[in-house]
Amino acid sequence: MVALWRHRNNIVFSEEHKDLNTCKKMVYDQVALTAGLSKSYVHDSYLDNVVARAWNVKTRLRKEPRLKECKWLLPDEDMVKANSDGAAKGNPGQAGAGTVFRDHTVVVLLVISKGLGITTNFMAECEAVMICVEIALERGWHQLWVESDSRAAVLAFVSGKIP
């Protein structure tokens, strides 16, 4: 855009008249410079590749995500399973916690979420576990299986060193 703007201003305000090929070269040079400095990735779509080839721009492909198989195990018949999670945007940062409660038939009994204000990821994970235990006790779900993706939070509860 800068090259087009400069070319237009040269035509309107100056005695110097550059030809269209000069403008095209300025645009091409700026695209090449910007592409060279960019840390962005392309999604390897047909259109991305066509445009990149037309401008002779080297692209960086996003790394393939590593897939990890996981299984959700059913709780026993007399048990409620709680899958809890906590997260902070920043560490510390705005945080929240949530839990999904299910019975042995995979029926969702309750889904909760709560804003936690400013805290760390670890504290958000621990708070998520505490919230789900409190709700289970309030509802009379005394056979509770709590599952969390935070190894640190689980170890804190198992060792009795709850923050």
Coordinates of N, CA and C in Angstrom, one line a residue:
M1 N 0.8 -1.2 0.0 CA 0.0 0.0 0.0 C 0.9 1.3 0.0
V2 N 2.0 1.2 0.7 CA 2.9 2.4 0.8 C 3.4 2.7 -0.6
A3 N 3.8 1.6 -1.3 CA 4.3 1.8 -2.7 C 3.3 2.5 -3.6
L4 N 2.1 2.0 -3.5 CA 1.0 2.6 -4.3 C 0.7 4.1 -3.9
W5 N 0.7 4.3 -2.6 CA 0.5 5.7 -2.1 C 1.6 6.6 -2.6
R6 N 2.9 6.2 -2.5 CA 4.0 7.0 -3.0 C 4.0 7.2 -4.5
H7 N 3.6 6.2 -5.2 CA 3.5 6.3 -6.7 C 2.5 7.3 -7.1
R8 N 1.3 7.2 -6.4 CA 0.2 8.2 -6.7 C 0.6 9.6 -6.3
N9 N 1.3 9.8 -5.2 CA 1.8 11.1 -4.8 C 2.8 11.7 -5.7
N10 N 3.7 10.8 -6.2 CA 4.7 11.3 -7.2 C 4.0 11.8 -8.5
I11 N 2.9 11.1 -8.9 CA 2.2 11.5 -10.1 C 1.4 12.9 -9.8
V12 N 0.8 13.0 -8.7 CA -0.1 14.1 -8.4 C 0.8 15.4 -8.0
F13 N 1.8 15.2 -7.1 CA 2.5 16.3 -6.5 C 3.9 16.6 -7.0
S14 N 4.4 15.8 -7.9 CA 5.8 16.1 -8.3 C 5.9 16.1 -9.8
E15 N 7.0 16.7 -10.2 CA 7.2 16.7 -11.6 C 7.7 15.4 -12.1
E16 N 8.2 14.6 -11.1 CA 8.8 13.3 -11.5 C 7.7 12.3 -11.7
H17 N 7.7 11.7 -12.9 CA 6.7 10.7 -13.2 C 7.4 9.4 -13.4
K18 N 7.1 8.5 -12.4 CA 7.7 7.1 -12.6 C 6.7 6.3 -13.3
D19 N 7.2 5.3 -14.0 CA 6.3 4.4 -14.8 C 5.7 3.4 -13.9
L20 N 4.7 2.7 -14.4 CA 4.0 1.6 -13.6 C 5.0 0.5 -13.2
N21 N 5.9 0.2 -14.0 CA 6.9 -0.9 -13.7 C 7.7 -0.6 -12.4
T22 N 8.0 0.7 -12.2 CA 8.7 1.1 -11.0 C 7.8 0.9 -9.8
C23 N 6.6 1.2 -9.9 CA 5.6 1.0 -8.8 C 5.5 -0.5 -8.5
K24 N 5.4 -1.3 -9.6 CA 5.2 -2.7 -9.4 C 6.5 -3.3 -8.6
K25 N 7.6 -2.8 -9.0 CA 8.9 -3.3 -8.4 C 8.9 -2.9 -6.9
M26 N 8.4 -1.6 -6.6 CA 8.4 -1.2 -5.2 C 7.4 -2.1 -4.4
V27 N 6.3 -2.4 -4.9 CA 5.3 -3.3 -4.2 C 5.9 -4.7 -4.0
Y28 N 6.5 -5.2 -5.1 CA 7.2 -6.5 -5.0 C 8.3 -6.5 -3.9
D29 N 9.1 -5.5 -3.9 CA 10.2 -5.4 -2.9 C 9.7 -5.4 -1.5
Q30 N 8.6 -4.6 -1.3 CA 8.0 -4.5 0.0 C 7.4 -5.8 0.5
V31 N 6.7 -6.5 -0.4 CA 6.1 -7.8 -0.1 C 7.2 -8.8 0.3
A32 N 8.3 -8.8 -0.5 CA 9.4 -9.7 -0.3 C 10.1 -9.4 1.1
L33 N 10.3 -8.1 1.4 CA 10.8 -7.7 2.7 C 9.9 -8.1 3.8
T34 N 8.7 -7.9 3.7 CA 7.7 -8.2 4.8 C 7.6 -9.7 5.0
A35 N 7.6 -10.5 3.9 CA 7.5 -11.9 4.0 C 8.8 -12.5 4.6
G36 N 9.9 -11.9 4.3 CA 11.2 -12.4 4.9 C 11.3 -12.1 6.4
L37 N 10.6 -11.1 6.9 CA 10.6 -10.8 8.3 C 9.5 -11.5 9.1
S38 N 8.5 -12.0 8.4 CA 7.3 -12.6 9.0 C 7.7 -13.9 9.7
K39 N 7.1 -14.0 10.9 CA 7.2 -15.3 11.6 C 6.0 -16.1 11.5
S40 N 5.1 -15.7 10.6 CA 3.8 -16.4 10.5 C 3.9 -17.7 9.8
Y41 N 2.8 -18.5 9.9 CA 2.8 -19.8 9.2 C 1.6 -19.7 8.2
V42 N 1.7 -20.6 7.2 CA 0.5 -20.8 6.3 C -0.2 -22.1 6.6
H43 N -1.4 -22.2 6.2 CA -2.2 -23.4 6.5 C -2.1 -24.5 5.4
D44 N -1.2 -24.3 4.4 CA -1.0 -25.2 3.3 C -2.3 -25.4 2.5
S45 N -3.0 -24.3 2.3 CA -4.2 -24.4 1.5 C -3.8 -24.1 0.0
Y46 N -4.7 -24.5 -0.9 CA -4.4 -24.3 -2.3 C -4.2 -22.8 -2.6
L47 N -5.1 -21.9 -2.0 CA -5.0 -20.5 -2.3 C -3.7 -19.9 -1.7
D48 N -3.4 -20.3 -0.5 CA -2.1 -19.8 0.1 C -0.9 -20.1 -0.8
N49 N -0.9 -21.3 -1.3 CA 0.2 -21.8 -2.2 C 0.2 -21.0 -3.5
V50 N -0.9 -20.8 -4.1 CA -1.0 -20.0 -5.4 C -0.5 -18.6 -5.2
V51 N -1.0 -17.9 -4.1 CA -0.5 -16.6 -3.8 C 1.0 -16.5 -3.6
A52 N 1.5 -17.4 -2.7 CA 2.9 -17.4 -2.4 C 3.8 -17.6 -3.6
R53 N 3.3 -18.6 -4.5 CA 4.1 -18.8 -5.7 C 4.1 -17.6 -6.6
A54 N 2.9 -16.9 -6.7 CA 2.8 -15.8 -7.6 C 3.7 -14.6 -7.2
W55 N 3.9 -14.5 -5.9 CA 4.8 -13.4 -5.3 C 6.2 -13.9 -5.0
N56 N 6.5 -15.2 -5.3 CA 7.8 -15.8 -5.1 C 8.2 -15.7 -3.6
V57 N 7.2 -16.0 -2.7 CA 7.4 -15.9 -1.3 C 7.6 -17.3 -0.7
K58 N 8.7 -17.4 0.1 CA 8.9 -18.7 0.8 C 7.9 -18.7 2.0
T59 N 7.3 -19.9 2.2 CA 6.3 -20.0 3.3 C 6.8 -21.0 4.3
R60 N 6.3 -20.8 5.5 CA 6.6 -21.8 6.6 C 5.4 -22.5 7.0
L61 N 5.5 -23.8 6.9 CA 4.3 -24.7 7.3 C 4.3 -24.8 8.8
R62 N 3.1 -24.9 9.3 CA 2.9 -25.1 10.7 C 3.3 -26.6 11.0
K63 N 3.9 -26.8 12.2 CA 4.3 -28.1 12.5 C 3.0 -29.0 12.8
E64 N 3.1 -30.2 12.4 CA 1.9 -31.1 12.6 C 1.7 -31.3 14.1
P65 N 0.5 -31.2 14.5 CA 0.2 -31.5 16.0 C 0.5 -32.9 16.3
R66 N 1.1 -33.1 17.5 CA 1.3 -34.5 18.0 C 0.0 -34.9 18.6
L67 N -0.5 -36.0 18.1 CA -1.8 -36.6 18.7 C -1.4 -37.6 19.7
K68 N -2.2 -37.6 20.8 CA -1.9 -38.5 21.9 C -3.3 -39.1 22.2
E69 N -3.3 -40.5 22.2 CA -4.5 -41.2 22.4 C -4.8 -41.1 23.9
C70 N -6.0 -40.9 24.2 CA -6.5 -41.0 25.6 C -7.8 -41.6 25.7
K71 N -8.1 -42.1 26.9 CA -9.4 -42.8 27.1 C -10.1 -42.3 28.3
W72 N -11.4 -42.1 28.2 CA -12.2 -41.7 29.3 C -12.8 -43.0 29.9
L73 N -12.5 -43.3 31.1 CA -12.9 -44.5 31.8 C -14.2 -44.2 32.6
L74 N -15.1 -45.1 32.5 CA -16.4 -45.0 33.2 C -16.2 -45.2 34.7
P75 N -16.9 -44.5 35.5 CA -16.9 -44.7 37.0 C -17.7 -45.9 37.3
D76 N -17.5 -46.5 38.5 CA -18.3 -47.6 39.0 C -19.7 -47.1 39.1
E77 N -20.6 -48.1 39.3 CA -22.1 -47.8 39.3 C -22.5 -46.9 40.4
D78 N -21.9 -46.9 41.6 CA -22.2 -46.1 42.7 C -21.4 -44.8 42.8
M79 N -20.7 -44.5 41.8 CA -19.7 -43.4 41.8 C -20.1 -42.3 40.8
V80 N -19.7 -41.1 41.1 CA -19.8 -39.9 40.2 C -18.3 -39.6 39.8
K81 N -18.1 -39.4 38.5 CA -16.8 -39.0 38.1 C -16.8 -37.5 37.7
A82 N -15.8 -36.7 38.2 CA -15.7 -35.3 38.0 C -14.4 -35.0 37.2
N83 N -14.6 -34.5 36.0 CA -13.4 -34.1 35.2 C -13.3 -32.6 35.4
S84 N -12.2 -32.2 36.1 CA -12.0 -30.8 36.4 C -10.8 -30.2 35.7
D85 N -10.9 -28.9 35.5 CA -9.8 -28.2 34.8 C -9.8 -26.7 35.3
G86 N -8.6 -26.2 35.4 CA -8.5 -24.8 35.7 C -7.4 -24.2 34.8
A87 N -7.5 -22.9 34.5 CA -6.5 -22.3 33.6 C -6.5 -20.8 33.8
A88 N -5.3 -20.3 33.5 CA -5.1 -18.8 33.6 C -4.6 -18.3 32.3
K89 N -5.1 -17.2 31.9 CA -4.5 -16.5 30.7 C -3.4 -15.6 31.1
G90 N -2.2 -16.2 31.0 CA -1.0 -15.5 31.6 C -0.8 -16.3 32.9
N91 N 0.4 -16.1 33.5 CA 0.7 -16.8 34.7 C 1.5 -16.0 35.7
P92 N 0.9 -15.2 36.5 CA -0.6 -15.2 36.8 C -1.4 -14.4 35.7
G93 N -2.7 -14.6 35.8 CA -3.6 -13.9 34.9 C -5.0 -14.2 35.2
Q94 N -5.9 -13.7 34.4 CA -7.3 -14.0 34.6 C -7.5 -15.5 34.5
A95 N -8.2 -16.0 35.5 CA -8.3 -17.5 35.5 C -9.8 -17.9 35.7
G96 N -10.0 -19.2 35.4 CA -11.3 -19.8 35.6 C -11.1 -21.3 35.9
A97 N -12.2 -21.9 36.3 CA -12.2 -23.3 36.6 C -13.5 -23.9 36.2
G98 N -13.5 -25.2 35.9 CA -14.8 -25.8 35.5 C -14.7 -27.3 35.7
T99 N -15.9 -27.9 35.8 CA -16.0 -29.4 36.1 C -17.2 -29.9 35.4
V100 N -17.1 -31.1 34.9 CA -18.2 -31.9 34.3 C -18.4 -33.1 35.2
F101 N -19.6 -33.3 35.8 CA -19.9 -34.5 36.6 C -20.7 -35.5 35.8
R102 N -20.3 -36.7 35.8 CA -21.0 -37.8 35.0 C -21.2 -39.0 35.9
D103 N -22.3 -39.7 35.6 CA -22.5 -41.0 36.3 C -22.0 -42.2 35.5
H104 N -22.2 -43.4 36.0 CA -21.7 -44.6 35.3 C -22.3 -44.9 34.0
T105 N -23.4 -44.2 33.6 CA -24.0 -44.4 32.3 C -23.6 -43.2 31.3
V106 N -22.6 -42.4 31.8 CA -22.1 -41.3 31.0 C -23.1 -40.1 30.9
V107 N -24.1 -40.2 31.7 CA -25.1 -39.1 31.7 C -24.4 -37.9 32.5
V108 N -24.5 -36.7 31.9 CA -24.0 -35.5 32.5 C -24.9 -35.1 33.6
L109 N -24.4 -35.1 34.8 CA -25.2 -34.7 36.0 C -25.2 -33.2 36.2
L110 N -24.0 -32.6 35.9 CA -23.9 -31.2 36.2 C -22.6 -30.7 35.5
V111 N -22.7 -29.5 35.0 CA -21.5 -28.8 34.4 C -21.4 -27.4 35.1
I112 N -20.3 -27.1 35.6 CA -20.1 -25.8 36.3 C -18.8 -25.1 35.8
S113 N -18.9 -23.8 35.9 CA -17.7 -23.0 35.6 C -17.7 -21.8 36.5
K114 N -16.5 -21.3 36.8 CA -16.4 -20.2 37.7 C -15.2 -19.3 37.3
G115 N -15.4 -18.0 37.3 CA -14.2 -17.1 37.2 C -13.5 -17.0 38.5
L116 N -12.2 -17.0 38.5 CA -11.4 -17.0 39.7 C -10.6 -15.7 39.9
G117 N -10.7 -14.7 39.0 CA -10.0 -13.5 39.1 C -8.5 -13.7 38.6
I118 N -7.6 -13.0 39.2 CA -6.2 -13.1 38.9 C -5.5 -14.2 39.8
T119 N -5.0 -15.2 39.1 CA -4.2 -16.2 39.9 C -3.3 -17.0 38.9
T120 N -2.6 -18.0 39.4 CA -1.7 -18.8 38.6 C -2.4 -20.0 38.0
N121 N -1.8 -20.6 37.0 CA -2.4 -21.9 36.5 C -2.5 -22.9 37.6
F122 N -1.5 -23.1 38.4 CA -1.5 -24.1 39.4 C -2.6 -23.9 40.4
M123 N -2.8 -22.6 40.8 CA -3.9 -22.3 41.8 C -5.2 -22.5 41.1
A124 N -5.4 -22.2 39.9 CA -6.6 -22.4 39.2 C -7.0 -23.9 39.1
E125 N -5.9 -24.7 38.8 CA -6.2 -26.2 38.8 C -6.6 -26.7 40.2
C126 N -5.9 -26.2 41.2 CA -6.2 -26.7 42.6 C -7.6 -26.2 43.0
E127 N -8.0 -25.0 42.6 CA -9.3 -24.4 42.9 C -10.4 -25.2 42.2
A128 N -10.1 -25.7 41.0 CA -11.1 -26.5 40.2 C -11.4 -27.8 41.0
V129 N -10.4 -28.4 41.5 CA -10.6 -29.6 42.3 C -11.4 -29.3 43.5
M130 N -11.0 -28.3 44.2 CA -11.7 -27.9 45.5 C -13.2 -27.6 45.2
I131 N -13.5 -26.9 44.1 CA -14.9 -26.6 43.8 C -15.7 -27.8 43.5
C132 N -15.1 -28.8 42.8 CA -15.8 -30.0 42.4 C -16.0 -30.9 43.7
V133 N -15.1 -30.9 44.6 CA -15.3 -31.7 45.8 C -16.4 -31.0 46.7
E134 N -16.4 -29.7 46.8 CA -17.4 -29.0 47.6 C -18.8 -29.3 47.0
I135 N -19.0 -29.2 45.7 CA -20.3 -29.4 45.0 C -20.7 -30.8 45.2
A136 N -19.8 -31.8 45.1 CA -20.1 -33.2 45.3 C -20.7 -33.4 46.7
L137 N -20.0 -32.8 47.7 CA -20.5 -33.0 49.1 C -21.8 -32.4 49.3
E138 N -22.1 -31.2 48.7 CA -23.4 -30.5 48.8 C -24.5 -31.4 48.2
R139 N -24.2 -32.1 47.1 CA -25.2 -32.9 46.4 C -25.3 -34.3 46.9
G140 N -24.5 -34.7 47.9 CA -24.5 -36.0 48.5 C -23.8 -37.1 47.6
W141 N -22.9 -36.6 46.7 CA -22.2 -37.6 45.9 C -20.9 -37.9 46.7
H142 N -21.0 -38.9 47.6 CA -19.9 -39.2 48.5 C -18.9 -40.1 47.9
Q143 N -19.3 -40.9 46.8 CA -18.3 -41.7 46.1 C -17.9 -40.9 44.8
L144 N -16.8 -40.1 44.9 CA -16.4 -39.2 43.9 C -15.1 -39.6 43.3
W145 N -15.0 -39.6 42.0 CA -13.7 -39.9 41.3 C -13.3 -38.5 40.6
V146 N -12.3 -37.9 41.1 CA -11.9 -36.6 40.5 C -10.7 -36.9 39.6
E147 N -10.9 -36.3 38.4 CA -9.8 -36.4 37.4 C -9.4 -35.0 36.9
S148 N -8.1 -34.8 36.9 CA -7.5 -33.5 36.5 C -6.4 -33.8 35.6
D149 N -6.1 -32.8 34.7 CA -5.0 -32.9 33.8 C -3.7 -32.3 34.4
S150 N -3.8 -31.8 35.6 CA -2.7 -31.2 36.3 C -2.0 -32.2 37.2
R151 N -0.9 -32.7 36.8 CA -0.1 -33.6 37.7 C 0.2 -32.9 39.0
A152 N 0.6 -31.6 38.9 CA 1.1 -30.9 40.1 C -0.1 -30.7 41.1
A153 N -1.3 -30.4 40.6 CA -2.5 -30.3 41.5 C -2.8 -31.6 42.1
V154 N -2.8 -32.7 41.4 CA -3.1 -34.0 41.9 C -2.1 -34.4 43.0
L155 N -0.8 -34.2 42.7 CA 0.3 -34.5 43.7 C 0.1 -33.6 45.0
A156 N -0.3 -32.4 44.8 CA -0.6 -31.5 46.0 C -1.7 -32.1 46.9
F157 N -2.7 -32.6 46.3 CA -3.9 -33.2 47.1 C -3.5 -34.5 47.7
V158 N -2.8 -35.4 46.9 CA -2.4 -36.7 47.4 C -1.4 -36.6 48.6
S159 N -0.5 -35.6 48.5 CA 0.5 -35.4 49.5 C 0.0 -34.6 50.7
G160 N -1.2 -34.1 50.6 CA -1.8 -33.3 51.7 C -1.2 -31.9 51.7
K161 N -0.6 -31.5 50.7 CA 0.0 -30.1 50.7 C -0.8 -29.2 49.8
I162 N -2.1 -29.1 50.1 CA -3.0 -28.3 49.4 C -2.7 -26.8 49.6
P163 N -2.5 -26.0 48.6 CA -2.2 -24.6 48.9 C -3.4 -23.8 49.4

